[in-house]
mmCIF file of C-alpha atoms and ligand atoms in Angstrom:
data_model
loop_
_atom_site.group_PDB
_atom_site.id
_atom_site.type_symbol
_atom_site.label_atom_id
_atom_site.label_comp_id
_atom_site.label_asym_id
_atom_site.label_seq_id
_atom_site.Cartn_x
_atom_site.Cartn_y
_atom_site.Cartn_z
ATOM 1 C CA MET A 99 2.122 -81.403 -2.200
ATOM 2 C CA ARG A 100 5.588 -81.418 -0.559
ATOM 3 C CA VAL A 101 7.851 -78.378 -0.919
ATOM 4 C CA TYR A 102 11.594 -77.952 -0.577
ATOM 5 C CA ASN A 103 12.180 -76.381 2.824
ATOM 6 C CA PHE A 104 15.478 -74.491 3.053
ATOM 7 C CA SER A 105 14.909 -73.505 6.684
ATOM 8 C CA ALA A 106 17.857 -73.443 9.078
ATOM 9 C CA GLY A 107 15.686 -75.315 11.569
ATOM 10 C CA PRO A 108 13.325 -76.955 12.121
ATOM 11 C CA SER A 109 14.239 -78.368 8.761
ATOM 12 C CA MET A 110 13.284 -81.157 6.378
ATOM 13 C CA LEU A 111 13.035 -84.741 7.582
ATOM 14 C CA PHE A 112 13.461 -87.747 5.307
ATOM 15 C CA GLU A 113 10.148 -88.551 3.629
ATOM 16 C CA GLU A 114 10.542 -92.141 4.860
ATOM 17 C CA THR A 115 10.504 -90.837 8.444
ATOM 18 C CA LEU A 116 7.238 -89.010 7.881
ATOM 19 C CA LYS A 117 5.592 -91.961 6.158
ATOM 20 C CA GLU A 118 6.615 -94.405 8.864
ATOM 21 C CA THR A 119 5.355 -91.959 11.499
ATOM 22 C CA ARG A 120 2.056 -91.712 9.658
ATOM 23 C CA ASP A 121 1.760 -95.487 9.415
ATOM 24 C CA THR A 122 2.274 -95.954 13.151
ATOM 25 C CA MET A 123 0.239 -92.949 14.273
ATOM 26 C CA LEU A 124 -2.836 -94.896 15.415
ATOM 27 C CA SER A 125 -1.046 -98.005 16.572
ATOM 28 C CA TYR A 126 2.683 -98.502 17.043
ATOM 29 C CA LYS A 127 3.316 -102.198 16.285
ATOM 30 C CA ASP A 128 0.216 -103.824 17.800
ATOM 31 C CA SER A 129 0.107 -101.655 20.919
ATOM 32 C CA GLY A 130 -3.049 -99.791 19.895
ATOM 33 C CA LEU A 131 -1.194 -96.627 20.931
ATOM 34 C CA CYS A 132 0.654 -93.828 19.227
ATOM 35 C CA VAL A 133 4.196 -93.450 20.610
ATOM 36 C CA ALA A 134 3.078 -90.009 21.863
ATOM 37 C CA GLU A 135 0.519 -91.721 24.108
ATOM 38 C CA MET A 136 2.821 -94.387 25.500
ATOM 39 C CA SER A 137 4.460 -94.667 28.894
ATOM 40 C CA HIS A 138 8.083 -93.691 28.717
ATOM 41 C CA ARG A 139 8.688 -96.702 30.982
ATOM 42 C CA SER A 140 7.060 -99.152 28.542
ATOM 43 C CA LYS A 141 8.994 -101.858 26.725
ATOM 44 C CA ASP A 142 8.061 -100.461 23.300
ATOM 45 C CA TYR A 143 9.327 -96.990 24.166
ATOM 46 C CA SER A 144 12.405 -98.304 25.869
ATOM 47 C CA GLU A 145 13.350 -100.192 22.690
ATOM 48 C CA ILE A 146 12.888 -97.029 20.613
ATOM 49 C CA GLN A 147 15.212 -95.026 22.860
ATOM 50 C CA THR A 148 17.805 -97.810 22.902
ATOM 51 C CA GLU A 149 17.677 -98.101 19.118
ATOM 52 C CA PHE A 150 18.178 -94.343 18.733
ATOM 53 C CA ILE A 151 21.283 -94.405 20.913
ATOM 54 C CA THR A 152 22.631 -97.585 19.294
ATOM 55 C CA ILE A 153 22.296 -96.185 15.771
ATOM 56 C CA LEU A 154 23.747 -92.818 16.780
ATOM 57 C CA ARG A 155 26.749 -94.537 18.388
ATOM 58 C CA GLU A 156 27.253 -96.536 15.218
ATOM 59 C CA LEU A 157 26.815 -93.625 12.794
ATOM 60 C CA MET A 158 29.196 -91.344 14.719
ATOM 61 C CA ASP A 159 31.525 -94.085 15.898
ATOM 62 C CA ILE A 160 31.128 -92.901 19.501
ATOM 63 C CA PRO A 161 33.779 -94.537 21.727
ATOM 64 C CA PRO A 162 32.596 -96.598 24.732
ATOM 65 C CA ASP A 163 33.933 -94.094 27.258
ATOM 66 C CA TYR A 164 31.295 -91.579 26.125
ATOM 67 C CA ASP A 165 27.685 -91.323 27.286
ATOM 68 C CA VAL A 166 24.852 -90.208 25.036
ATOM 69 C CA LEU A 167 22.282 -88.085 26.901
ATOM 70 C CA LEU A 168 18.862 -87.290 25.458
ATOM 71 C CA LEU A 169 17.787 -83.991 26.959
ATOM 72 C CA GLN A 170 15.442 -81.076 26.358
ATOM 73 C CA GLY A 171 15.792 -77.317 26.331
ATOM 74 C CA GLY A 172 17.673 -77.103 23.037
ATOM 75 C CA ALA A 173 21.286 -76.176 22.435
ATOM 76 C CA SER A 174 20.418 -72.936 24.255
ATOM 77 C CA GLN A 175 19.935 -74.727 27.555
ATOM 78 C CA GLN A 176 23.352 -76.358 27.123
ATOM 79 C CA PHE A 177 24.866 -72.849 26.980
ATOM 80 C CA ASP A 178 24.067 -72.770 30.743
ATOM 81 C CA ALA A 179 24.464 -76.469 31.496
ATOM 82 C CA ILE A 180 28.030 -76.643 30.175
ATOM 83 C CA PRO A 181 29.596 -74.128 32.570
ATOM 84 C CA LEU A 182 27.414 -75.384 35.441
ATOM 85 C CA ASN A 183 28.716 -78.920 34.888
ATOM 86 C CA LEU A 184 32.313 -78.334 33.908
ATOM 87 C CA ILE A 185 33.705 -75.166 35.384
ATOM 88 C CA LYS A 186 35.251 -76.607 38.505
ATOM 89 C CA LYS A 187 38.500 -74.601 38.419
ATOM 90 C CA GLY A 188 36.565 -71.559 37.243
ATOM 91 C CA LYS A 189 38.040 -70.846 33.789
ATOM 92 C CA ALA A 190 36.948 -71.489 30.230
ATOM 93 C CA ASP A 191 37.960 -70.216 26.778
ATOM 94 C CA TYR A 192 35.452 -69.507 24.020
ATOM 95 C CA VAL A 193 35.998 -68.974 20.302
ATOM 96 C CA ILE A 194 33.454 -66.562 18.854
ATOM 97 C CA THR A 195 32.436 -67.377 15.284
ATOM 98 C CA GLY A 196 28.866 -66.140 15.143
ATOM 99 C CA HIS A 197 25.558 -65.494 16.840
ATOM 100 C CA TRP A 198 25.336 -68.867 18.622
ATOM 101 C CA SER A 199 28.855 -68.814 20.003
ATOM 102 C CA GLU A 200 28.210 -65.270 21.252
ATOM 103 C CA ARG A 201 25.130 -66.595 23.013
ATOM 104 C CA ALA A 202 27.054 -69.542 24.474
ATOM 105 C CA PHE A 203 29.748 -67.131 25.683
ATOM 106 C CA SER A 204 27.349 -64.639 27.268
ATOM 107 C CA GLN A 205 25.361 -67.369 29.033
ATOM 108 C CA ALA A 206 28.580 -68.842 30.469
ATOM 109 C CA ALA A 207 29.938 -65.467 31.633
ATOM 110 C CA PRO A 208 28.230 -65.410 35.088
ATOM 111 C CA TYR A 209 29.749 -68.747 36.106
ATOM 112 C CA GLY A 210 33.454 -67.976 36.076
ATOM 113 C CA ASP A 211 36.411 -66.417 34.327
ATOM 114 C CA ILE A 212 35.193 -66.796 30.754
ATOM 115 C CA VAL A 213 37.340 -65.336 27.979
ATOM 116 C CA ALA A 214 36.726 -64.967 24.247
ATOM 117 C CA VAL A 215 40.190 -65.961 23.016
ATOM 118 C CA ALA A 216 39.441 -65.345 19.320
ATOM 119 C CA SER A 217 36.644 -63.908 17.238
ATOM 120 C CA SER A 218 35.806 -63.287 13.601
ATOM 121 C CA LYS A 219 33.374 -60.503 14.395
ATOM 122 C CA ASP A 220 35.725 -57.962 12.728
ATOM 123 C CA ALA A 221 34.625 -59.328 9.336
ATOM 124 C CA THR A 222 30.998 -60.161 10.189
ATOM 125 C CA PHE A 223 31.921 -63.767 10.948
ATOM 126 C CA THR A 224 32.799 -64.585 7.345
ATOM 127 C CA TYR A 225 35.755 -66.748 8.368
ATOM 128 C CA ILE A 226 37.047 -69.067 11.098
ATOM 129 C CA PRO A 227 39.910 -67.396 12.979
ATOM 130 C CA GLU A 228 43.399 -68.910 13.119
ATOM 131 C CA LEU A 229 43.773 -70.712 16.438
ATOM 132 C CA PRO A 230 47.471 -71.214 17.262
ATOM 133 C CA ASP A 231 48.067 -73.364 20.365
ATOM 134 C CA ASN A 232 49.311 -70.404 22.420
ATOM 135 C CA ILE A 233 46.017 -68.567 22.084
ATOM 136 C CA PHE A 234 44.484 -70.829 24.731
ATOM 137 C CA ARG A 235 45.046 -70.186 28.430
ATOM 138 C CA GLU A 236 46.589 -72.569 30.940
ATOM 139 C CA ASP A 237 44.368 -74.273 33.514
ATOM 140 C CA THR A 238 40.998 -73.880 31.872
ATOM 141 C CA ASP A 239 38.221 -76.396 32.491
ATOM 142 C CA TYR A 240 37.199 -76.495 28.853
ATOM 143 C CA THR A 241 37.358 -74.733 25.487
ATOM 144 C CA HIS A 242 34.167 -74.033 23.560
ATOM 145 C CA ILE A 243 33.718 -73.850 19.780
ATOM 146 C CA THR A 244 30.784 -73.909 17.339
ATOM 147 C CA THR A 245 31.685 -76.408 14.617
ATOM 148 C CA ASN A 246 29.261 -75.008 12.045
ATOM 149 C CA ASN A 247 27.908 -71.484 12.075
ATOM 150 C CA THR A 248 24.328 -71.714 10.955
ATOM 151 C CA ILE A 249 23.708 -68.025 10.326
ATOM 152 C CA TYR A 250 27.010 -66.996 8.730
ATOM 153 C CA GLY A 251 27.680 -70.210 6.814
ATOM 154 C CA THR A 252 31.144 -71.148 8.081
ATOM 155 C CA ARG A 253 32.589 -74.355 9.510
ATOM 156 C CA TYR A 254 35.786 -75.625 11.057
ATOM 157 C CA THR A 255 37.744 -77.817 8.653
ATOM 158 C CA LYS A 256 40.449 -78.496 11.235
ATOM 159 C CA LEU A 257 40.209 -78.607 14.998
ATOM 160 C CA PRO A 258 42.271 -76.450 17.340
ATOM 161 C CA ASN A 259 44.824 -78.037 19.633
ATOM 162 C CA THR A 260 43.351 -77.000 22.965
ATOM 163 C CA LYS A 261 44.755 -77.296 26.478
ATOM 164 C CA SER A 262 41.469 -78.461 27.989
ATOM 165 C CA ALA A 263 38.444 -80.545 26.971
ATOM 166 C CA LEU A 264 37.038 -79.376 23.645
ATOM 167 C CA VAL A 265 33.304 -78.685 23.928
ATOM 168 C CA ALA A 266 31.422 -78.174 20.689
ATOM 169 C CA ASP A 267 28.026 -76.952 19.636
ATOM 170 C CA ALA A 268 27.471 -79.096 16.532
ATOM 171 C CA SER A 269 23.754 -78.354 16.194
ATOM 172 C CA SER A 270 23.923 -77.618 12.500
ATOM 173 C CA ASN A 271 26.473 -80.113 11.200
ATOM 174 C CA ILE A 272 26.124 -83.180 13.407
ATOM 175 C CA LEU A 273 25.571 -86.231 11.162
ATOM 176 C CA GLY A 274 26.121 -84.101 8.047
ATOM 177 C CA GLU A 275 29.865 -84.635 7.945
ATOM 178 C CA LYS A 276 32.319 -86.818 9.776
ATOM 179 C CA ILE A 277 33.204 -85.652 13.300
ATOM 180 C CA ASP A 278 35.939 -87.462 15.229
ATOM 181 C CA VAL A 279 34.170 -87.768 18.575
ATOM 182 C CA SER A 280 37.332 -88.886 20.368
ATOM 183 C CA LYS A 281 38.775 -85.383 19.906
ATOM 184 C CA PHE A 282 36.003 -83.839 22.017
ATOM 185 C CA GLY A 283 34.954 -83.710 25.646
ATOM 186 C CA ILE A 284 31.374 -82.845 24.700
ATOM 187 C CA ILE A 285 29.481 -82.564 21.428
ATOM 188 C CA TYR A 286 25.961 -81.232 21.753
ATOM 189 C CA ALA A 287 23.184 -80.444 19.327
ATOM 190 C CA GLY A 288 19.549 -79.423 19.189
ATOM 191 C CA ALA A 289 17.910 -82.124 17.070
ATOM 192 C CA GLN A 290 15.878 -79.904 14.790
ATOM 193 C CA LYS A 291 18.586 -79.195 12.185
ATOM 194 C CA ASN A 292 20.000 -82.534 11.199
ATOM 195 C CA ILE A 293 18.783 -85.235 13.591
ATOM 196 C CA GLY A 294 15.001 -85.107 13.873
ATOM 197 C CA PRO A 295 12.185 -82.906 15.131
ATOM 198 C CA ALA A 296 12.571 -80.146 17.744
ATOM 199 C CA GLY A 297 12.216 -81.119 21.395
ATOM 200 C CA LEU A 298 15.241 -83.375 21.676
ATOM 201 C CA THR A 299 18.770 -82.238 22.525
ATOM 202 C CA VAL A 300 21.628 -84.694 22.172
ATOM 203 C CA VAL A 301 24.689 -84.447 24.435
ATOM 204 C CA ILE A 302 27.617 -86.765 23.735
ATOM 205 C CA ILE A 303 29.928 -86.556 26.718
ATOM 206 C CA LYS A 304 33.154 -88.173 27.766
ATOM 207 C CA LYS A 305 32.306 -90.034 30.972
ATOM 208 C CA GLU A 306 35.210 -88.547 32.930
ATOM 209 C CA LEU A 307 33.581 -85.095 32.546
ATOM 210 C CA ILE A 308 30.483 -86.164 34.479
ATOM 211 C CA THR A 309 30.430 -85.256 38.221
ATOM 212 C CA LYS A 310 32.467 -82.071 37.921
ATOM 213 C CA GLU A 311 29.415 -79.849 38.450
ATOM 214 C CA LEU A 312 29.281 -76.699 40.564
ATOM 215 C CA PRO A 313 27.535 -77.156 43.936
ATOM 216 C CA ASN A 314 24.646 -74.969 42.786
ATOM 217 C CA CYS A 315 24.090 -76.780 39.466
ATOM 218 C CA PRO A 316 20.318 -77.352 39.211
ATOM 219 C CA LYS A 317 19.438 -81.017 39.405
ATOM 220 C CA MET A 318 17.697 -81.027 36.009
ATOM 221 C CA LEU A 319 20.767 -79.566 34.306
ATOM 222 C CA ASN A 320 23.189 -81.901 36.038
ATOM 223 C CA TYR A 321 24.697 -84.429 33.609
ATOM 224 C CA TYR A 322 25.126 -86.913 36.447
ATOM 225 C CA THR A 323 21.375 -86.863 37.168
ATOM 226 C CA GLN A 324 20.602 -87.548 33.533
ATOM 227 C CA ALA A 325 23.355 -90.088 32.893
ATOM 228 C CA SER A 326 22.556 -92.154 35.974
ATOM 229 C CA ALA A 327 18.864 -92.243 35.026
ATOM 230 C CA ASP A 328 19.587 -93.260 31.390
ATOM 231 C CA SER A 329 17.992 -89.960 30.287
ATOM 232 C CA LEU A 330 14.730 -91.000 31.973
ATOM 233 C CA PHE A 331 14.994 -88.824 35.083
ATOM 234 C CA ASN A 332 11.774 -87.209 33.934
ATOM 235 C CA THR A 333 9.510 -87.763 30.924
ATOM 236 C CA PRO A 334 11.576 -87.471 27.738
ATOM 237 C CA PRO A 335 10.168 -86.072 24.469
ATOM 238 C CA CYS A 336 9.125 -89.592 23.392
ATOM 239 C CA MET A 337 7.582 -88.673 20.049
ATOM 240 C CA ALA A 338 10.531 -86.506 19.007
ATOM 241 C CA ILE A 339 12.934 -89.297 19.948
ATOM 242 C CA TYR A 340 10.848 -91.805 17.990
ATOM 243 C CA MET A 341 10.907 -89.660 14.857
ATOM 244 C CA ALA A 342 14.602 -88.911 15.318
ATOM 245 C CA MET A 343 15.215 -92.655 15.568
ATOM 246 C CA LEU A 344 13.345 -93.254 12.305
ATOM 247 C CA ASN A 345 15.288 -90.433 10.681
ATOM 248 C CA ILE A 346 18.715 -91.777 11.631
ATOM 249 C CA ARG A 347 17.625 -95.330 10.875
ATOM 250 C CA HIS A 348 17.034 -94.084 7.339
ATOM 251 C CA LEU A 349 20.403 -92.307 7.319
ATOM 252 C CA LYS A 350 22.038 -95.602 8.239
ATOM 253 C CA LYS A 351 20.214 -97.269 5.349
ATOM 254 C CA LEU A 352 21.606 -94.609 2.989
ATOM 255 C CA GLY A 353 25.126 -95.625 4.014
ATOM 256 C CA GLY A 354 25.694 -93.482 7.108
ATOM 257 C CA VAL A 355 27.675 -90.298 7.592
ATOM 258 C CA SER A 356 30.396 -90.875 4.992
ATOM 259 C CA ALA A 357 27.796 -91.575 2.276
ATOM 260 C CA ILE A 358 25.648 -88.557 3.169
ATOM 261 C CA GLN A 359 28.740 -86.336 3.474
ATOM 262 C CA LYS A 360 29.574 -87.105 -0.185
ATOM 263 C CA ILE A 361 26.062 -86.089 -1.205
ATOM 264 C CA ASN A 362 26.239 -82.989 1.004
ATOM 265 C CA GLU A 363 29.550 -82.000 -0.618
ATOM 266 C CA GLU A 364 28.016 -82.472 -4.047
ATOM 267 C CA LYS A 365 24.977 -80.337 -3.147
ATOM 268 C CA ALA A 366 27.109 -77.585 -1.627
ATOM 269 C CA LYS A 367 29.491 -77.583 -4.606
ATOM 270 C CA LEU A 368 26.597 -77.196 -7.062
ATOM 271 C CA LEU A 369 25.333 -74.143 -5.232
ATOM 272 C CA TYR A 370 28.699 -72.501 -4.437
ATOM 273 C CA ASP A 371 29.944 -73.009 -8.021
ATOM 274 C CA PHE A 372 26.791 -71.486 -9.394
ATOM 275 C CA ILE A 373 26.996 -68.476 -7.049
ATOM 276 C CA ASP A 374 30.746 -67.936 -7.652
ATOM 277 C CA ASN A 375 30.333 -68.052 -11.427
ATOM 278 C CA SER A 376 27.419 -65.678 -11.422
ATOM 279 C CA GLY A 377 27.946 -61.928 -11.592
ATOM 280 C CA PHE A 378 24.574 -61.479 -9.933
ATOM 281 C CA TYR A 379 24.712 -63.436 -6.680
ATOM 282 C CA LYS A 380 27.487 -63.532 -4.147
ATOM 283 C CA ASN A 381 28.599 -65.409 -1.038
ATOM 284 C CA ASN A 382 31.068 -63.487 1.120
ATOM 285 C CA VAL A 383 32.421 -66.397 3.149
ATOM 286 C CA ASN A 384 36.126 -67.250 3.041
ATOM 287 C CA LYS A 385 36.275 -70.181 0.601
ATOM 288 C CA ASP A 386 38.215 -72.517 2.892
ATOM 289 C CA ASP A 387 35.721 -72.071 5.703
ATOM 290 C CA ARG A 388 32.470 -72.510 3.817
ATOM 291 C CA SER A 389 29.739 -74.575 5.451
ATOM 292 C CA LEU A 390 28.323 -77.636 3.726
ATOM 293 C CA MET A 391 24.987 -77.091 5.453
ATOM 294 C CA ASN A 392 24.111 -73.390 5.429
ATOM 295 C CA ILE A 393 24.835 -71.259 2.378
ATOM 296 C CA PRO A 394 24.102 -67.535 2.665
ATOM 297 C CA PHE A 395 23.989 -65.449 -0.511
ATOM 298 C CA LEU A 396 23.032 -61.989 -1.681
ATOM 299 C CA SER A 397 21.479 -60.564 -4.820
ATOM 300 C CA PRO A 398 22.632 -57.094 -5.997
ATOM 301 C CA ASN A 399 20.364 -55.231 -3.521
ATOM 302 C CA GLY A 400 17.967 -55.542 -0.607
ATOM 303 C CA GLU A 401 14.876 -54.904 -2.720
ATOM 304 C CA LEU A 402 15.760 -57.787 -5.017
ATOM 305 C CA ASP A 403 16.471 -59.996 -2.004
ATOM 306 C CA LYS A 404 12.912 -59.421 -0.788
ATOM 307 C CA LYS A 405 11.523 -60.136 -4.231
ATOM 308 C CA PHE A 406 13.639 -63.285 -4.475
ATOM 309 C CA ILE A 407 12.339 -64.629 -1.164
ATOM 310 C CA LYS A 408 8.734 -63.951 -2.108
ATOM 311 C CA GLU A 409 8.904 -65.413 -5.614
ATOM 312 C CA SER A 410 10.909 -68.491 -4.642
ATOM 313 C CA ALA A 411 8.339 -69.336 -1.952
ATOM 314 C CA SER A 412 5.573 -69.284 -4.534
ATOM 315 C CA GLU A 413 7.537 -71.919 -6.498
ATOM 316 C CA GLY A 414 7.744 -74.292 -3.553
ATOM 317 C CA LEU A 415 11.239 -73.208 -2.435
ATOM 318 C CA LEU A 416 10.570 -72.244 1.165
ATOM 319 C CA THR A 417 12.258 -70.259 3.930
ATOM 320 C CA LEU A 418 15.134 -68.815 1.930
ATOM 321 C CA ALA A 419 15.372 -65.561 3.911
ATOM 322 C CA GLY A 420 18.717 -64.992 5.617
ATOM 323 C CA HIS A 421 18.768 -64.564 9.401
ATOM 324 C CA LYS A 422 17.464 -61.140 10.452
ATOM 325 C CA THR A 423 20.945 -60.123 11.619
ATOM 326 C CA VAL A 424 22.512 -60.573 8.144
ATOM 327 C CA GLY A 425 19.677 -60.225 5.629
ATOM 328 C CA GLY A 426 19.908 -61.590 2.108
ATOM 329 C CA MET A 427 19.173 -65.255 1.510
ATOM 330 C CA ARG A 428 20.320 -68.487 3.075
ATOM 331 C CA ALA A 429 19.823 -72.004 1.775
ATOM 332 C CA SER A 430 20.095 -74.620 4.506
ATOM 333 C CA ILE A 431 20.715 -77.923 2.798
ATOM 334 C CA TYR A 432 20.870 -80.515 5.564
ATOM 335 C CA ASN A 433 20.868 -84.288 5.078
ATOM 336 C CA ALA A 434 17.195 -84.573 4.137
ATOM 337 C CA MET A 435 17.383 -81.936 1.359
ATOM 338 C CA PRO A 436 17.617 -83.940 -1.871
ATOM 339 C CA VAL A 437 20.007 -82.982 -4.694
ATOM 340 C CA GLU A 438 16.894 -82.231 -6.796
ATOM 341 C CA GLY A 439 15.925 -79.512 -4.290
ATOM 342 C CA VAL A 440 19.271 -77.771 -4.798
ATOM 343 C CA LYS A 441 18.992 -78.113 -8.591
ATOM 344 C CA LYS A 442 15.512 -76.645 -8.502
ATOM 345 C CA LEU A 443 16.819 -73.722 -6.435
ATOM 346 C CA ILE A 444 19.607 -73.085 -8.967
ATOM 347 C CA ASP A 445 17.106 -73.182 -11.848
ATOM 348 C CA PHE A 446 15.008 -70.611 -10.023
ATOM 349 C CA MET A 447 18.103 -68.464 -9.348
ATOM 350 C CA LYS A 448 18.958 -68.470 -13.077
ATOM 351 C CA LYS A 449 15.436 -67.486 -14.015
ATOM 352 C CA PHE A 450 15.325 -64.750 -11.383
ATOM 353 C CA GLU A 451 18.648 -63.344 -12.544
ATOM 354 C CA LEU A 452 17.502 -63.164 -16.184
ATOM 355 C CA ALA A 453 14.299 -61.388 -15.210
ATOM 356 C CA ASN A 454 15.976 -58.865 -12.884
ATOM 357 C CA LYS A 455 19.453 -57.972 -14.100
HETATM 358 C C1 LIG B 526 19.897 -73.506 16.015
HETATM 359 C C2 LIG B 526 21.147 -73.413 16.756
HETATM 360 C C3 LIG B 526 21.160 -73.186 18.139
HETATM 361 C C4 LIG B 526 19.906 -72.957 18.931
HETATM 362 O O1 LIG B 526 19.289 -74.167 19.132
HETATM 363 P P1 LIG B 526 18.015 -74.347 20.077
HETATM 364 O O2 LIG B 526 17.863 -75.843 20.036
HETATM 365 O O3 LIG B 526 16.898 -73.606 19.449
HETATM 366 O O4 LIG B 526 18.355 -73.835 21.420
HETATM 367 C C5 LIG B 526 22.373 -73.165 18.775
HETATM 368 N N1 LIG B 526 23.518 -73.368 18.112
HETATM 369 C C6 LIG B 526 23.545 -73.588 16.782
HETATM 370 C C7 LIG B 526 24.856 -73.783 16.089
HETATM 371 C C8 LIG B 526 22.362 -73.614 16.064
HETATM 372 O O5 LIG B 526 22.388 -73.837 14.750
#
């Protein structure tokens, strides 16, 4: 029996993706092979990879002067790859809005003059800081933001006006809401939140930013290596890319990003309205900055939080514990979480409140 998985990642995939994977497990088309057994140089695999990139370009309206790289190592590896590839003049600005931007910042620090120009740490990352133009330094190579903060449940609703290429970790909201790619130098994301299974990392990069790497940039992390080999410099995660392709093929069938964004807004509104109108649960995030994808909430005390997490799991509502750094609960409601899953969670929350208040 399927459950509703509220994990921040790896997270739910569309059921259609799983069924299609199952149906092609023993023989993809009439190859007699599972995609996981196939040569990454074969025609069948090559078509899968091309279809993934074609659909992604279409769904995100990626302009022609951008490359799409399919890499490995997660968003975490990009925290190193970005400075190694971009920091030619030696300066970059970072905006700190949570755990992942802190990690991106600290991994970049050894490579140059890296400055945290704004942070919302003073209020446990419950808001996105104001970013007036003059906050950014002159002559930087790039400016780094995290468009959606997976642990703290915030997101940018407007983009800063930066002096250098805007580089964004969009791991937890890519494909969940519209992103104007043309405003960015790089958008990168680990696949396991809202694209497909873990193992694939997507980097969407403006072509003019390729070949600016530091002389000591490792070959495997060099965007030029990967771009000039069409992401086939070494063996890609073929099976993960196949499943990601199926998953975004289904998203396209549902009407693409604008259609899913409407559903995501509806799901988020159901849950936020319920929490805000309850005297029992609360969400501490600044209302204007609330994430559509990750919704943290608290019950009146830590003991009840623990009880909530245990009892909800036994009703098929899985992985509702908040990140260990913040505690409480968190519902991650990415694209593949159906509205019914959110309604079932709210029903459980009502029942839990009645039994424990
Ligand atoms: C999950 C997450 C990461 C870490 O991703 P990995 O692919 O595990 O390296 C980084 N940034 C954000 C915003 C995330 O949500």
